[in-house]
Amino acid sequence: ERYLSCDGTPDPTVLQELNTFMSLWREDHDEDVQLVMEKGAQVLNLIENLQLLLMDTPPNEMAGKAAAQYQESVLELQDLLQQKYNGATQHLLKTASMYEDSETGNMQAVIKDKNVTFCIWVNLKKKVRFKNHMFNEAQHGFDLPKSLALSSIAIRILHTRYDHKSAVSLKETSNNTEDVKDTGEETEKKSEILDRSSQGIWLVFMCSFAKVLMLNMEEEPRPKVVAAAAENVDLQQLVPVGGVFHIDALQVPPQVIEARDWSMVELLDVGLEVFPYSSEEAEDATESAIQITLSLPEDVVYFDSPLVAWWDPSGQQWRTDGISKIRYEGQEKSITFEMGAFHTVALLQDAHLNMPYKAWELQPAGLDEAFLRVTTFHATIQIQIKGHQCMLSSVAVEEKDVLSHITGKWMSPLTLRAALKRGGVNIFPADYSHNYVPVTRKVSATGNGFLLGFPTPFSLSFCPFLHADLQCRVSEHLEDSARDNWSLYMFNGQKAQKLKITETSEAFSKELEEDSEFHATLYHLLKDLASKGAMDRVEGASFLFSDVVYQLLLATRVLTYS
């Protein structure tokens, strides 16, 4: 696709091509904001390709030197992109007087595309009555202290839908702190029943196999995670959603002076200059705070009032101190707050808000086709799987469909995972998520015990019984209507057997069905029960389809986090 497009985009994995691309752009002095946005879209695509490559390639298949090169290339591209936006801002400020507003005498502009919203306001007249401004096209705004309203100052709100800050903070955290780990005794306790990789339990459901999982959990208390400092954001627990807002106060450079047929301007050999301001140094401390109003992105779901945090460049981390008087308007999708200085800010949301899941279901839709539905306390997410790809079918929040911008688009599991996270819907636990979510003792928090991979034309659901063993109901259905003949089975990590009770029994009983044979795994149990027609479908299933189902089930870790 890259070569067919013929747009000059380099192969990001070839260092020479990438260096040439960056060098040519650095030497390009056309600093129009719109042109920077267009070129920036190419840069963001290169960054995304490198990041997906790093995530999707197993460590044993990528040399350490190549991985380090890709990571360095990502950082260079991110830095170059920000430099270009700063250069375009400076270029625009030099000619601000040419675009002054007829009513206020000041200059304001909004330029945006799908990745960036660029808002700039220049205080040319320096009048107190114009100390606040709302960018109508973006619905971002501010209210300045009196001292700033009388200064030669420009306010820039640069909203990027991407976040190039948090990855730096996570890297710093991983380099300076040890990961929280369970003791050997706790790990053994959690995994004593099901987390046994030697069992090789296969539960991937292909062809026309439907599965509903509603594990009732013997919950453990939510682990307490002690932060290094209360104001520092723990990015394992809270994640920025909706991108980053760069809010800057800038020095206004000398403006063009018209004299007869001459246009004169003082040239300064400096770059974009920040206007220094701190409420602690202001003369009137009672009216020194800066009020900011931000419109929340339409393509992001906020399930609750987001936490506002600012980026500390010296500590390379997000912080929450210094932010006050937060007002969240859910209906209007806006948030207003005050801060004592100009910062880059982000809106944070609990990374585990949708965990544990209420239920999940994998339902067949034909050969090499299925639907995965995950129901949380806040949303219902349905993903369609077909062949080697998957597609977000719907995300329903309070019976309303959201995230329409990514609905109905076929993509790889890894790309879909990233898109849902960017949209604020995270149903993908990380290795450390068991520190923040109460998980069942039935399945280890590491999730290593299950190979989710049994293709079969059965309906199967895991039911919420208050017992340590895993209970499931199974029904073979080669046709859509043949789903009524349910049988209940129990698996304790060592053997699987059929139970005597039925779905409508008043009480749970471990009594086994007469002449019930036990099997070492659920895979062998269901295989032994299957008809010839069912097994023919199993053997005819595509390996690519199996891999997509495997990736999605492994990423959602439904056995552990339901």
Coordinates of C-alpha atoms in Angstrom, one line a residue:
E1 CA 0.0 0.0 0.0
R2 CA 2.9 2.4 0.8
Y3 CA 4.5 2.0 -2.6
L4 CA 1.2 2.1 -4.5
S5 CA 0.2 5.4 -2.8
C6 CA 3.3 7.2 -4.2
D7 CA 3.0 10.0 -1.6
G8 CA 6.6 10.1 -0.6
T9 CA 6.0 8.4 2.7
P10 CA 9.1 6.4 3.7
D11 CA 9.3 2.9 5.1
P12 CA 9.7 3.6 8.8
T13 CA 11.7 0.4 9.3
V14 CA 14.4 1.6 6.9
L15 CA 16.5 4.1 8.8
Q16 CA 18.0 5.8 5.7
E17 CA 14.5 6.5 4.3
L18 CA 13.2 7.8 7.6
N19 CA 16.2 10.1 8.1
T20 CA 15.9 11.5 4.6
F21 CA 12.2 12.2 5.2
M22 CA 12.9 14.0 8.5
S23 CA 15.8 16.0 7.1
L24 CA 13.8 17.2 4.2
W25 CA 11.0 18.4 6.5
R26 CA 13.4 20.1 8.8
E27 CA 14.8 22.1 5.9
D28 CA 11.3 23.0 4.6
H29 CA 10.6 26.5 5.8
D30 CA 7.0 26.7 4.7
E31 CA 5.5 27.0 8.2
D32 CA 1.8 27.4 7.4
V33 CA -0.3 25.6 10.1
Q34 CA -2.5 23.9 7.6
L35 CA 0.5 22.4 5.8
V36 CA 2.0 21.3 9.1
M37 CA -1.2 19.5 9.9
E38 CA -1.2 17.7 6.5
K39 CA 2.4 16.6 6.9
G40 CA 1.8 15.8 10.5
A41 CA -0.8 13.2 9.5
Q42 CA 1.9 11.3 7.6
V43 CA 4.2 11.6 10.6
L44 CA 1.5 10.2 12.9
N45 CA 0.9 7.3 10.6
L46 CA 4.7 6.5 10.6
I47 CA 4.7 6.6 14.4
E48 CA 1.6 4.3 14.6
N49 CA 3.2 1.8 12.2
L50 CA 6.4 1.7 14.3
Q51 CA 4.5 1.3 17.6
L52 CA 2.2 -1.4 16.2
L53 CA 5.3 -3.2 14.9
L54 CA 6.9 -3.1 18.4
M55 CA 3.8 -4.4 20.1
D56 CA 3.0 -7.0 17.5
T57 CA 6.4 -8.6 17.1
P58 CA 7.5 -11.2 19.7
P59 CA 10.7 -10.2 21.4
N60 CA 12.5 -13.3 20.1
E61 CA 11.7 -12.3 16.5
M62 CA 13.1 -8.8 16.8
A63 CA 16.7 -8.0 17.5
G64 CA 17.3 -5.7 20.5
K65 CA 19.2 -3.2 18.2
A66 CA 16.2 -3.0 15.8
A67 CA 13.7 -2.4 18.7
A68 CA 15.9 0.3 20.1
Q69 CA 16.2 1.9 16.7
Y70 CA 12.4 1.9 16.2
Q71 CA 11.9 3.4 19.6
E72 CA 14.4 6.1 18.9
S73 CA 12.8 6.9 15.6
V74 CA 9.4 7.3 17.3
L75 CA 10.9 9.8 19.7
E76 CA 12.5 11.8 16.9
L77 CA 9.3 11.9 14.9
Q78 CA 7.4 13.1 17.9
D79 CA 9.9 15.8 18.7
L80 CA 10.0 17.0 15.1
L81 CA 6.3 17.2 14.9
Q82 CA 6.1 19.4 18.0
Q83 CA 8.9 21.6 16.7
K84 CA 7.0 22.2 13.5
Y85 CA 3.8 23.2 15.4
N86 CA 5.9 25.7 17.4
G87 CA 7.5 27.0 14.2
A88 CA 4.1 27.4 12.6
T89 CA 2.8 29.2 15.7
Q90 CA 5.7 31.6 15.7
H91 CA 5.1 32.4 12.0
L92 CA 1.5 33.1 12.6
L93 CA 2.2 35.4 15.6
K94 CA 4.6 37.5 13.5
T95 CA 1.7 38.5 11.2
A96 CA -1.0 38.6 13.9
S97 CA -1.8 42.3 13.4
M98 CA -2.8 41.6 9.8
Y99 CA -5.7 39.4 11.0
E100 CA -7.1 41.4 13.9
D101 CA -10.8 41.2 14.7
S102 CA -12.8 44.3 13.8
E103 CA -14.8 44.2 17.1
T104 CA -12.1 43.5 19.7
G105 CA -9.0 44.5 17.8
N106 CA -7.4 41.3 18.9
M107 CA -6.5 38.3 16.7
Q108 CA -8.0 34.8 17.0
A109 CA -8.0 31.7 14.8
V110 CA -9.1 28.1 14.9
I111 CA -7.6 25.5 12.5
K112 CA -8.4 21.9 12.9
D113 CA -8.4 18.5 11.3
K114 CA -9.0 14.9 12.5
N115 CA -5.8 14.8 14.6
V116 CA -5.3 18.4 15.9
T117 CA -7.3 21.4 16.9
F118 CA -5.2 24.6 16.8
C119 CA -6.6 27.6 18.7
I120 CA -4.6 30.9 18.9
W121 CA -5.6 34.3 20.5
V122 CA -3.3 37.3 20.4
N123 CA -3.9 40.2 22.8
L124 CA -3.1 43.2 20.5
K125 CA -5.2 45.9 22.3
K126 CA -4.4 44.9 25.9
K127 CA -7.8 45.8 27.3
V128 CA -9.1 44.3 30.6
R129 CA -12.6 43.8 29.2
F130 CA -11.2 41.3 26.7
K131 CA -9.5 39.1 29.3
N132 CA -11.7 36.1 28.4
H133 CA -12.3 34.5 25.1
M134 CA -14.2 31.4 23.8
F135 CA -13.1 29.8 20.5
N136 CA -16.6 29.1 19.1
E137 CA -15.5 26.7 16.5
A138 CA -13.8 24.5 19.1
Q139 CA -15.6 25.4 22.3
H140 CA -12.4 25.9 24.2
G141 CA -11.9 29.1 26.2
F142 CA -10.1 30.9 29.0
D143 CA -10.4 33.7 31.5
L144 CA -7.2 35.5 32.3
P145 CA -6.1 37.4 35.4
K146 CA -6.1 41.2 35.0
S147 CA -2.3 41.4 34.9
L148 CA -2.2 39.1 31.9
A149 CA -5.0 41.0 30.1
L150 CA -2.8 44.1 30.1
S151 CA 0.2 42.2 28.7
S152 CA 1.4 41.6 25.2
I153 CA 0.6 37.9 25.3
A154 CA -0.8 35.2 23.1
I155 CA -2.7 32.1 24.3
R156 CA -2.4 28.9 22.4
I157 CA -4.6 25.8 23.0
L158 CA -3.2 23.0 20.9
H159 CA -5.4 19.9 21.3
T160 CA -3.7 16.8 19.9
R161 CA -5.9 13.6 19.7
Y162 CA -2.7 11.7 20.4
D163 CA -0.7 11.5 23.6
H164 CA 3.1 11.5 23.3
K165 CA 3.7 12.3 27.0
S166 CA 2.4 9.3 28.9
A167 CA 4.7 6.7 27.2
V168 CA 7.7 8.8 28.5
S169 CA 6.3 8.7 32.0
L170 CA 5.7 5.0 31.9
K171 CA 9.2 4.4 30.7
E172 CA 10.6 6.5 33.6
T173 CA 8.5 4.6 36.1
S174 CA 9.6 1.2 34.8
N175 CA 13.2 2.3 34.9
N176 CA 13.1 3.6 38.5
T177 CA 10.6 1.3 40.3
E178 CA 10.0 -2.4 40.5
D179 CA 6.8 -4.0 39.3
V180 CA 4.4 -5.1 42.0
K181 CA 4.5 -8.9 42.1
D182 CA 2.7 -11.6 44.0
T183 CA 4.7 -13.7 46.4
G184 CA 5.2 -17.3 45.4
E185 CA 2.7 -18.5 48.1
E186 CA 0.0 -16.0 46.8
T187 CA 0.6 -17.0 43.2
E188 CA 0.2 -20.7 44.1
K189 CA -3.0 -20.0 46.0
K190 CA -4.5 -18.1 43.1
S191 CA -3.6 -20.7 40.5
E192 CA -4.2 -23.9 42.5
I193 CA -7.2 -24.8 40.4
L194 CA -7.1 -23.6 36.9
D195 CA -3.8 -22.0 36.2
R196 CA -1.9 -25.1 35.1
S197 CA -0.3 -24.7 31.7
S198 CA 0.4 -28.4 31.6
Q199 CA -3.4 -29.0 31.2
G200 CA -3.4 -27.3 27.8
I201 CA -7.1 -26.5 28.0
W202 CA -8.5 -25.4 24.7
L203 CA -11.5 -23.2 24.7
V204 CA -11.4 -21.3 21.4
F205 CA -14.8 -21.2 19.9
M206 CA -14.9 -21.2 16.1
C207 CA -17.3 -22.2 13.3
S208 CA -20.6 -21.9 15.0
F209 CA -19.8 -22.2 18.7
A210 CA -21.5 -19.8 21.1
K211 CA -20.2 -19.2 24.6
V212 CA -21.5 -17.1 27.5
L213 CA -19.2 -16.6 30.5
M214 CA -20.5 -15.2 33.8
L215 CA -18.0 -16.3 36.4
N216 CA -19.1 -15.6 39.9
M217 CA -16.0 -14.7 41.8
E218 CA -14.8 -15.4 45.3
E219 CA -13.6 -11.9 45.4
E220 CA -10.3 -10.9 47.0
P221 CA -10.1 -7.4 48.6
R222 CA -9.0 -4.8 46.0
P223 CA -5.2 -4.5 46.6
K224 CA -4.0 -1.3 48.0
V225 CA -1.4 0.5 45.8
V226 CA 0.5 3.1 47.6
A227 CA 1.6 6.0 45.3
A228 CA 5.1 7.5 45.6
A229 CA 3.4 10.9 46.1
A230 CA -0.2 11.8 46.3
E231 CA -0.1 14.4 43.5
N232 CA 1.8 12.1 41.1
V233 CA -0.5 10.2 38.7
D234 CA -0.2 6.4 38.6
L235 CA -0.5 5.6 34.9
Q236 CA -1.2 2.0 35.6
Q237 CA -4.4 3.0 37.4
L238 CA -5.3 6.2 35.5
V239 CA -4.9 6.8 31.8
P240 CA -5.3 10.0 29.6
V241 CA -8.3 9.8 27.4
G242 CA -9.1 12.1 24.5
G243 CA -5.5 13.3 23.8
V244 CA -3.5 16.1 25.2
F245 CA -4.2 19.9 25.5
H246 CA -1.1 22.1 25.2
I247 CA -2.1 25.3 26.9
D248 CA 0.6 28.0 26.5
A249 CA 1.1 31.7 27.1
L250 CA 3.5 33.1 24.5
Q251 CA 5.4 36.3 23.9
V252 CA 4.0 38.3 21.0
P253 CA 6.9 39.1 18.6
P254 CA 7.2 42.6 17.0
Q255 CA 4.4 43.2 14.5
V256 CA 4.6 44.7 11.0
I257 CA 4.5 48.5 10.8
E258 CA 3.1 50.0 7.6
A259 CA 4.9 53.3 6.6
R260 CA 3.9 54.7 3.3
D261 CA 4.8 52.0 0.8
W262 CA 7.0 50.2 3.2
S263 CA 6.3 47.3 5.6
M264 CA 8.8 47.2 8.4
V265 CA 9.3 44.6 11.2
E266 CA 11.9 44.1 13.8
L267 CA 13.6 40.8 13.3
L268 CA 14.6 38.8 16.4
D269 CA 16.9 35.8 16.3
V270 CA 14.9 33.8 18.8
G271 CA 12.4 31.0 18.5
L272 CA 8.9 30.8 20.0
E273 CA 9.2 32.5 23.4
V274 CA 7.1 31.4 26.4
F275 CA 5.5 34.2 28.5
P276 CA 6.5 33.5 32.1
Y277 CA 3.6 33.5 34.6
S278 CA 2.9 32.0 38.0
S279 CA 0.1 32.8 40.3
E280 CA 2.5 32.6 43.3
E281 CA 4.4 35.6 41.9
A282 CA 1.3 37.7 41.0
E283 CA 0.7 40.9 42.8
D284 CA -3.0 40.2 43.5
A285 CA -3.1 36.6 44.7
T286 CA -6.9 36.6 45.0
E287 CA -7.3 37.0 41.2
S288 CA -4.3 35.2 39.9
A289 CA -5.7 31.9 38.8
I290 CA -6.2 31.1 35.1
Q291 CA -9.6 29.6 34.2
I292 CA -9.7 27.1 31.4
T293 CA -12.7 25.6 29.7
L294 CA -12.2 22.6 27.4
S295 CA -14.7 20.9 25.2
L296 CA -14.5 17.1 25.5
P297 CA -13.9 15.2 22.2
E298 CA -17.0 13.7 20.6
D299 CA -15.2 10.5 19.7
V300 CA -14.3 9.6 23.3
V301 CA -16.5 8.1 26.0
Y302 CA -16.2 9.5 29.5
F303 CA -18.1 7.3 31.9
D304 CA -17.5 9.7 34.8
S305 CA -16.1 13.1 35.6
P306 CA -12.5 12.9 34.3
L307 CA -9.5 13.8 36.5
V308 CA -7.5 16.8 35.3
A309 CA -3.7 16.5 35.4
W310 CA -0.8 18.6 34.2
W311 CA 2.5 17.5 32.7
D312 CA 5.6 18.1 34.8
P313 CA 8.5 18.3 32.2
S314 CA 11.2 18.1 35.0
G315 CA 9.8 15.0 36.6
Q316 CA 8.5 13.5 33.3
Q317 CA 5.1 12.7 34.9
W318 CA 1.5 13.8 35.2
R319 CA 0.5 15.6 38.4
T320 CA -2.8 16.7 39.9
D321 CA -1.7 19.3 42.4
G322 CA -2.4 23.0 41.4
I323 CA -5.7 22.2 39.7
S324 CA -8.8 23.5 41.4
K325 CA -12.5 24.3 41.1
I326 CA -13.2 21.6 38.6
R327 CA -16.7 21.7 37.1
Y328 CA -17.7 18.8 34.7
E329 CA -20.7 19.2 32.5
G330 CA -21.6 15.8 31.2
Q331 CA -24.5 16.9 29.0
E332 CA -22.6 19.7 27.4
K333 CA -19.4 17.5 27.3
S334 CA -17.2 20.3 28.8
I335 CA -14.9 20.7 31.8
T336 CA -13.8 24.0 33.5
F337 CA -11.0 24.3 36.0
E338 CA -8.5 26.7 37.4
M339 CA -4.7 26.5 37.6
G340 CA -1.9 28.8 38.7
A341 CA 0.3 28.5 35.6
F342 CA 0.0 27.5 32.0
H343 CA 0.5 23.7 31.5
T344 CA 0.0 20.9 29.1
V345 CA -3.0 19.0 30.6
A346 CA -4.8 15.8 30.0
L347 CA -8.1 14.3 31.2
L348 CA -7.7 11.0 33.0
Q349 CA -10.0 8.1 33.5
D350 CA -9.8 5.0 35.6
A351 CA -8.1 2.3 33.4
H352 CA -10.1 -0.4 35.0
L353 CA -13.5 1.3 35.1
N354 CA -15.0 -1.5 33.0
M355 CA -13.6 -4.4 35.0
P356 CA -14.5 -6.9 36.2
Y357 CA -17.0 -7.7 33.4
K358 CA -20.6 -8.7 34.2
A359 CA -20.7 -11.3 31.4
W360 CA -19.3 -12.2 28.0
E361 CA -20.4 -14.3 25.1
L362 CA -18.9 -15.7 22.0
Q363 CA -21.6 -16.5 19.5
P364 CA -21.3 -18.2 16.1
A365 CA -22.4 -16.5 12.9
G366 CA -21.3 -19.1 10.3
L367 CA -18.2 -20.7 9.1
D368 CA -15.1 -18.7 10.3
E369 CA -17.4 -16.0 11.7
A370 CA -18.5 -15.1 15.2
F371 CA -19.5 -12.3 17.6
L372 CA -17.7 -11.5 20.8
R373 CA -19.9 -9.6 23.3
V374 CA -18.5 -8.2 26.6
T375 CA -20.9 -6.7 29.0
T376 CA -19.6 -4.4 31.7
F377 CA -21.3 -2.3 34.4
H378 CA -21.1 0.8 32.1
A379 CA -21.2 -0.5 28.5
T380 CA -21.9 -3.4 26.1
I381 CA -19.2 -4.0 23.5
Q382 CA -19.8 -6.3 20.5
I383 CA -17.0 -7.3 18.1
Q384 CA -17.6 -9.2 14.9
I385 CA -14.9 -11.7 13.9
K386 CA -14.6 -12.9 10.3
G387 CA -11.6 -14.7 8.8
H388 CA -8.4 -12.9 9.8
Q389 CA -10.0 -9.6 10.8
C390 CA -12.3 -8.2 13.4
M391 CA -14.7 -5.2 13.5
L392 CA -16.4 -3.2 16.2
S393 CA -20.1 -3.8 15.7
S394 CA -21.3 -1.6 18.5
V395 CA -20.6 0.0 21.8
A396 CA -23.8 0.8 23.8
V397 CA -23.7 3.1 26.8
E398 CA -27.1 3.6 28.5
E399 CA -28.8 2.2 25.4
K400 CA -27.0 4.7 23.2
D401 CA -24.5 3.7 20.5
V402 CA -21.1 5.5 20.8
L403 CA -17.8 5.4 19.0
S404 CA -19.4 5.5 15.6
H405 CA -16.2 6.7 14.0
I406 CA -14.6 3.3 14.4
T407 CA -17.7 1.2 14.1
G408 CA -18.0 -1.0 11.0
K409 CA -14.4 -0.9 10.0
W410 CA -12.4 -4.1 9.6
M411 CA -9.0 -4.2 11.3
S412 CA -6.5 -6.4 13.1
P413 CA -7.1 -7.3 16.8
L414 CA -4.2 -5.2 17.8
T415 CA -5.5 -2.1 15.9
L416 CA -9.0 -2.6 17.3
R417 CA -7.5 -2.8 20.8
A418 CA -5.7 0.5 20.4
A419 CA -8.8 2.2 18.9
L420 CA -11.0 1.1 21.7
K421 CA -8.5 2.4 24.3
R422 CA -8.2 5.7 22.6
G423 CA -12.0 5.9 22.6
G424 CA -12.1 5.5 26.4
V425 CA -13.4 1.9 26.4
N426 CA -10.7 -0.3 27.9
I427 CA -11.6 -4.0 28.2
F428 CA -8.0 -5.2 27.9
P429 CA -6.3 -5.9 31.3
A430 CA -2.6 -5.4 31.6
D431 CA -0.2 -7.6 33.5
Y432 CA -0.5 -5.4 36.6
S433 CA -4.3 -5.0 36.5
H434 CA -4.9 -7.6 39.3
N435 CA -3.4 -4.9 41.6
Y436 CA -6.4 -2.7 40.9
V437 CA -9.3 -5.1 40.2
P438 CA -10.6 -7.9 42.5
V439 CA -10.1 -11.1 40.6
T440 CA -11.3 -14.6 41.1
R441 CA -9.2 -17.2 42.9
K442 CA -10.3 -19.6 40.3
V443 CA -8.0 -18.2 37.6
S444 CA -4.6 -16.7 38.2
A445 CA -4.2 -13.0 37.6
T446 CA -1.5 -13.7 35.1
G447 CA -4.0 -15.5 32.9
N448 CA -1.4 -18.0 31.6
G449 CA -3.3 -21.1 32.4
F450 CA -5.7 -21.2 29.4
L451 CA -5.0 -21.6 25.8
L452 CA -8.3 -20.3 24.4
G453 CA -8.7 -22.4 21.4
F454 CA -11.4 -24.9 20.9
P455 CA -13.3 -24.7 17.6
T456 CA -16.7 -26.4 17.9
P457 CA -20.3 -26.0 16.9
F458 CA -21.7 -26.0 20.4
S459 CA -23.3 -23.5 22.7
L460 CA -21.6 -23.2 25.9
S461 CA -21.9 -20.9 28.9
F462 CA -20.2 -20.6 32.2
C463 CA -22.6 -20.0 35.0
P464 CA -22.3 -18.1 38.3
F465 CA -22.3 -20.7 41.0
L466 CA -20.7 -20.0 44.4
H467 CA -18.1 -22.7 44.2
A468 CA -14.4 -23.0 43.5
D469 CA -15.0 -25.3 40.5
L470 CA -15.8 -24.1 37.0
Q471 CA -19.4 -25.0 35.9
C472 CA -20.5 -24.7 32.3
R473 CA -23.5 -25.6 30.2
V474 CA -23.1 -27.1 26.7
S475 CA -25.4 -27.6 23.8
E476 CA -24.5 -28.7 20.3
H477 CA -26.2 -26.7 17.6
L478 CA -25.3 -27.2 14.0
E479 CA -28.4 -25.1 13.2
D480 CA -29.3 -21.8 14.7
S481 CA -32.5 -23.2 16.2
A482 CA -31.0 -26.2 17.8
R483 CA -30.0 -24.7 21.1
D484 CA -32.4 -26.1 23.7
N485 CA -30.7 -29.3 24.7
W486 CA -28.4 -28.0 27.5
S487 CA -26.3 -30.1 29.8
L488 CA -24.2 -29.0 32.8
Y489 CA -20.6 -29.9 33.3
M490 CA -18.0 -29.2 36.0
F491 CA -14.3 -28.8 35.7
N492 CA -11.9 -28.5 38.7
G493 CA -8.5 -28.2 36.9
Q494 CA -7.9 -31.9 36.9
K495 CA -11.0 -33.5 35.4
A496 CA -14.2 -32.5 33.7
Q497 CA -17.5 -34.4 34.3
K498 CA -21.2 -34.1 33.5
L499 CA -23.5 -33.0 36.4
K500 CA -26.9 -34.4 37.2
I501 CA -28.6 -31.1 37.8
T502 CA -30.2 -29.1 35.0
E503 CA -30.3 -25.4 34.3
T504 CA -33.7 -25.1 36.1
S505 CA -32.6 -26.9 39.3
E506 CA -33.4 -25.0 42.4
A507 CA -30.1 -25.7 44.1
F508 CA -26.6 -26.5 43.1
S509 CA -25.3 -30.0 43.5
K510 CA -22.0 -31.6 42.6
E511 CA -23.7 -34.9 42.1
L512 CA -22.6 -36.5 38.8
E513 CA -24.7 -37.9 36.1
E514 CA -24.9 -41.7 36.1
D515 CA -22.3 -43.4 33.8
S516 CA -20.6 -40.0 33.5
E517 CA -17.0 -40.4 32.3
F518 CA -14.4 -37.9 33.3
H519 CA -11.9 -36.2 31.0
A520 CA -8.6 -34.4 31.7
T521 CA -9.7 -31.2 30.0
L522 CA -12.8 -29.5 28.7
Y523 CA -11.5 -29.9 25.2
H524 CA -11.5 -33.7 25.4
L525 CA -14.9 -33.6 27.1
L526 CA -16.6 -31.6 24.4
K527 CA -14.7 -33.4 21.6
D528 CA -16.1 -36.7 22.9
L529 CA -19.6 -35.3 23.0
A530 CA -19.5 -33.8 19.5
S531 CA -21.3 -35.4 16.6
K532 CA -19.5 -36.2 13.3
G533 CA -21.0 -33.1 11.7
A534 CA -19.8 -30.9 14.5
M535 CA -16.3 -32.3 14.3
D536 CA -16.3 -31.8 10.5
R537 CA -16.9 -28.1 11.1
V538 CA -14.2 -28.1 13.7
E539 CA -11.6 -29.5 11.3
G540 CA -12.7 -27.2 8.5
A541 CA -12.2 -24.0 10.5
S542 CA -9.5 -21.6 9.4
F543 CA -6.4 -21.2 11.4
L544 CA -6.4 -17.4 10.8
F545 CA -9.9 -17.2 12.3
S546 CA -8.7 -19.3 15.3
D547 CA -5.8 -16.9 15.8
V548 CA -8.1 -13.8 15.8
V549 CA -10.4 -15.4 18.4
Y550 CA -7.4 -16.4 20.4
Q551 CA -5.9 -12.9 20.4
L552 CA -9.2 -11.3 21.4
L553 CA -9.9 -13.7 24.3
L554 CA -6.4 -13.5 25.5
A555 CA -6.4 -9.7 25.4
T556 CA -9.7 -9.4 27.3
R557 CA -8.8 -12.2 29.8
V558 CA -12.4 -12.9 30.3
L559 CA -11.8 -16.0 32.5
T560 CA -10.0 -13.9 35.0
Y561 CA -11.8 -10.6 34.9
S562 CA -15.5 -11.6 34.5

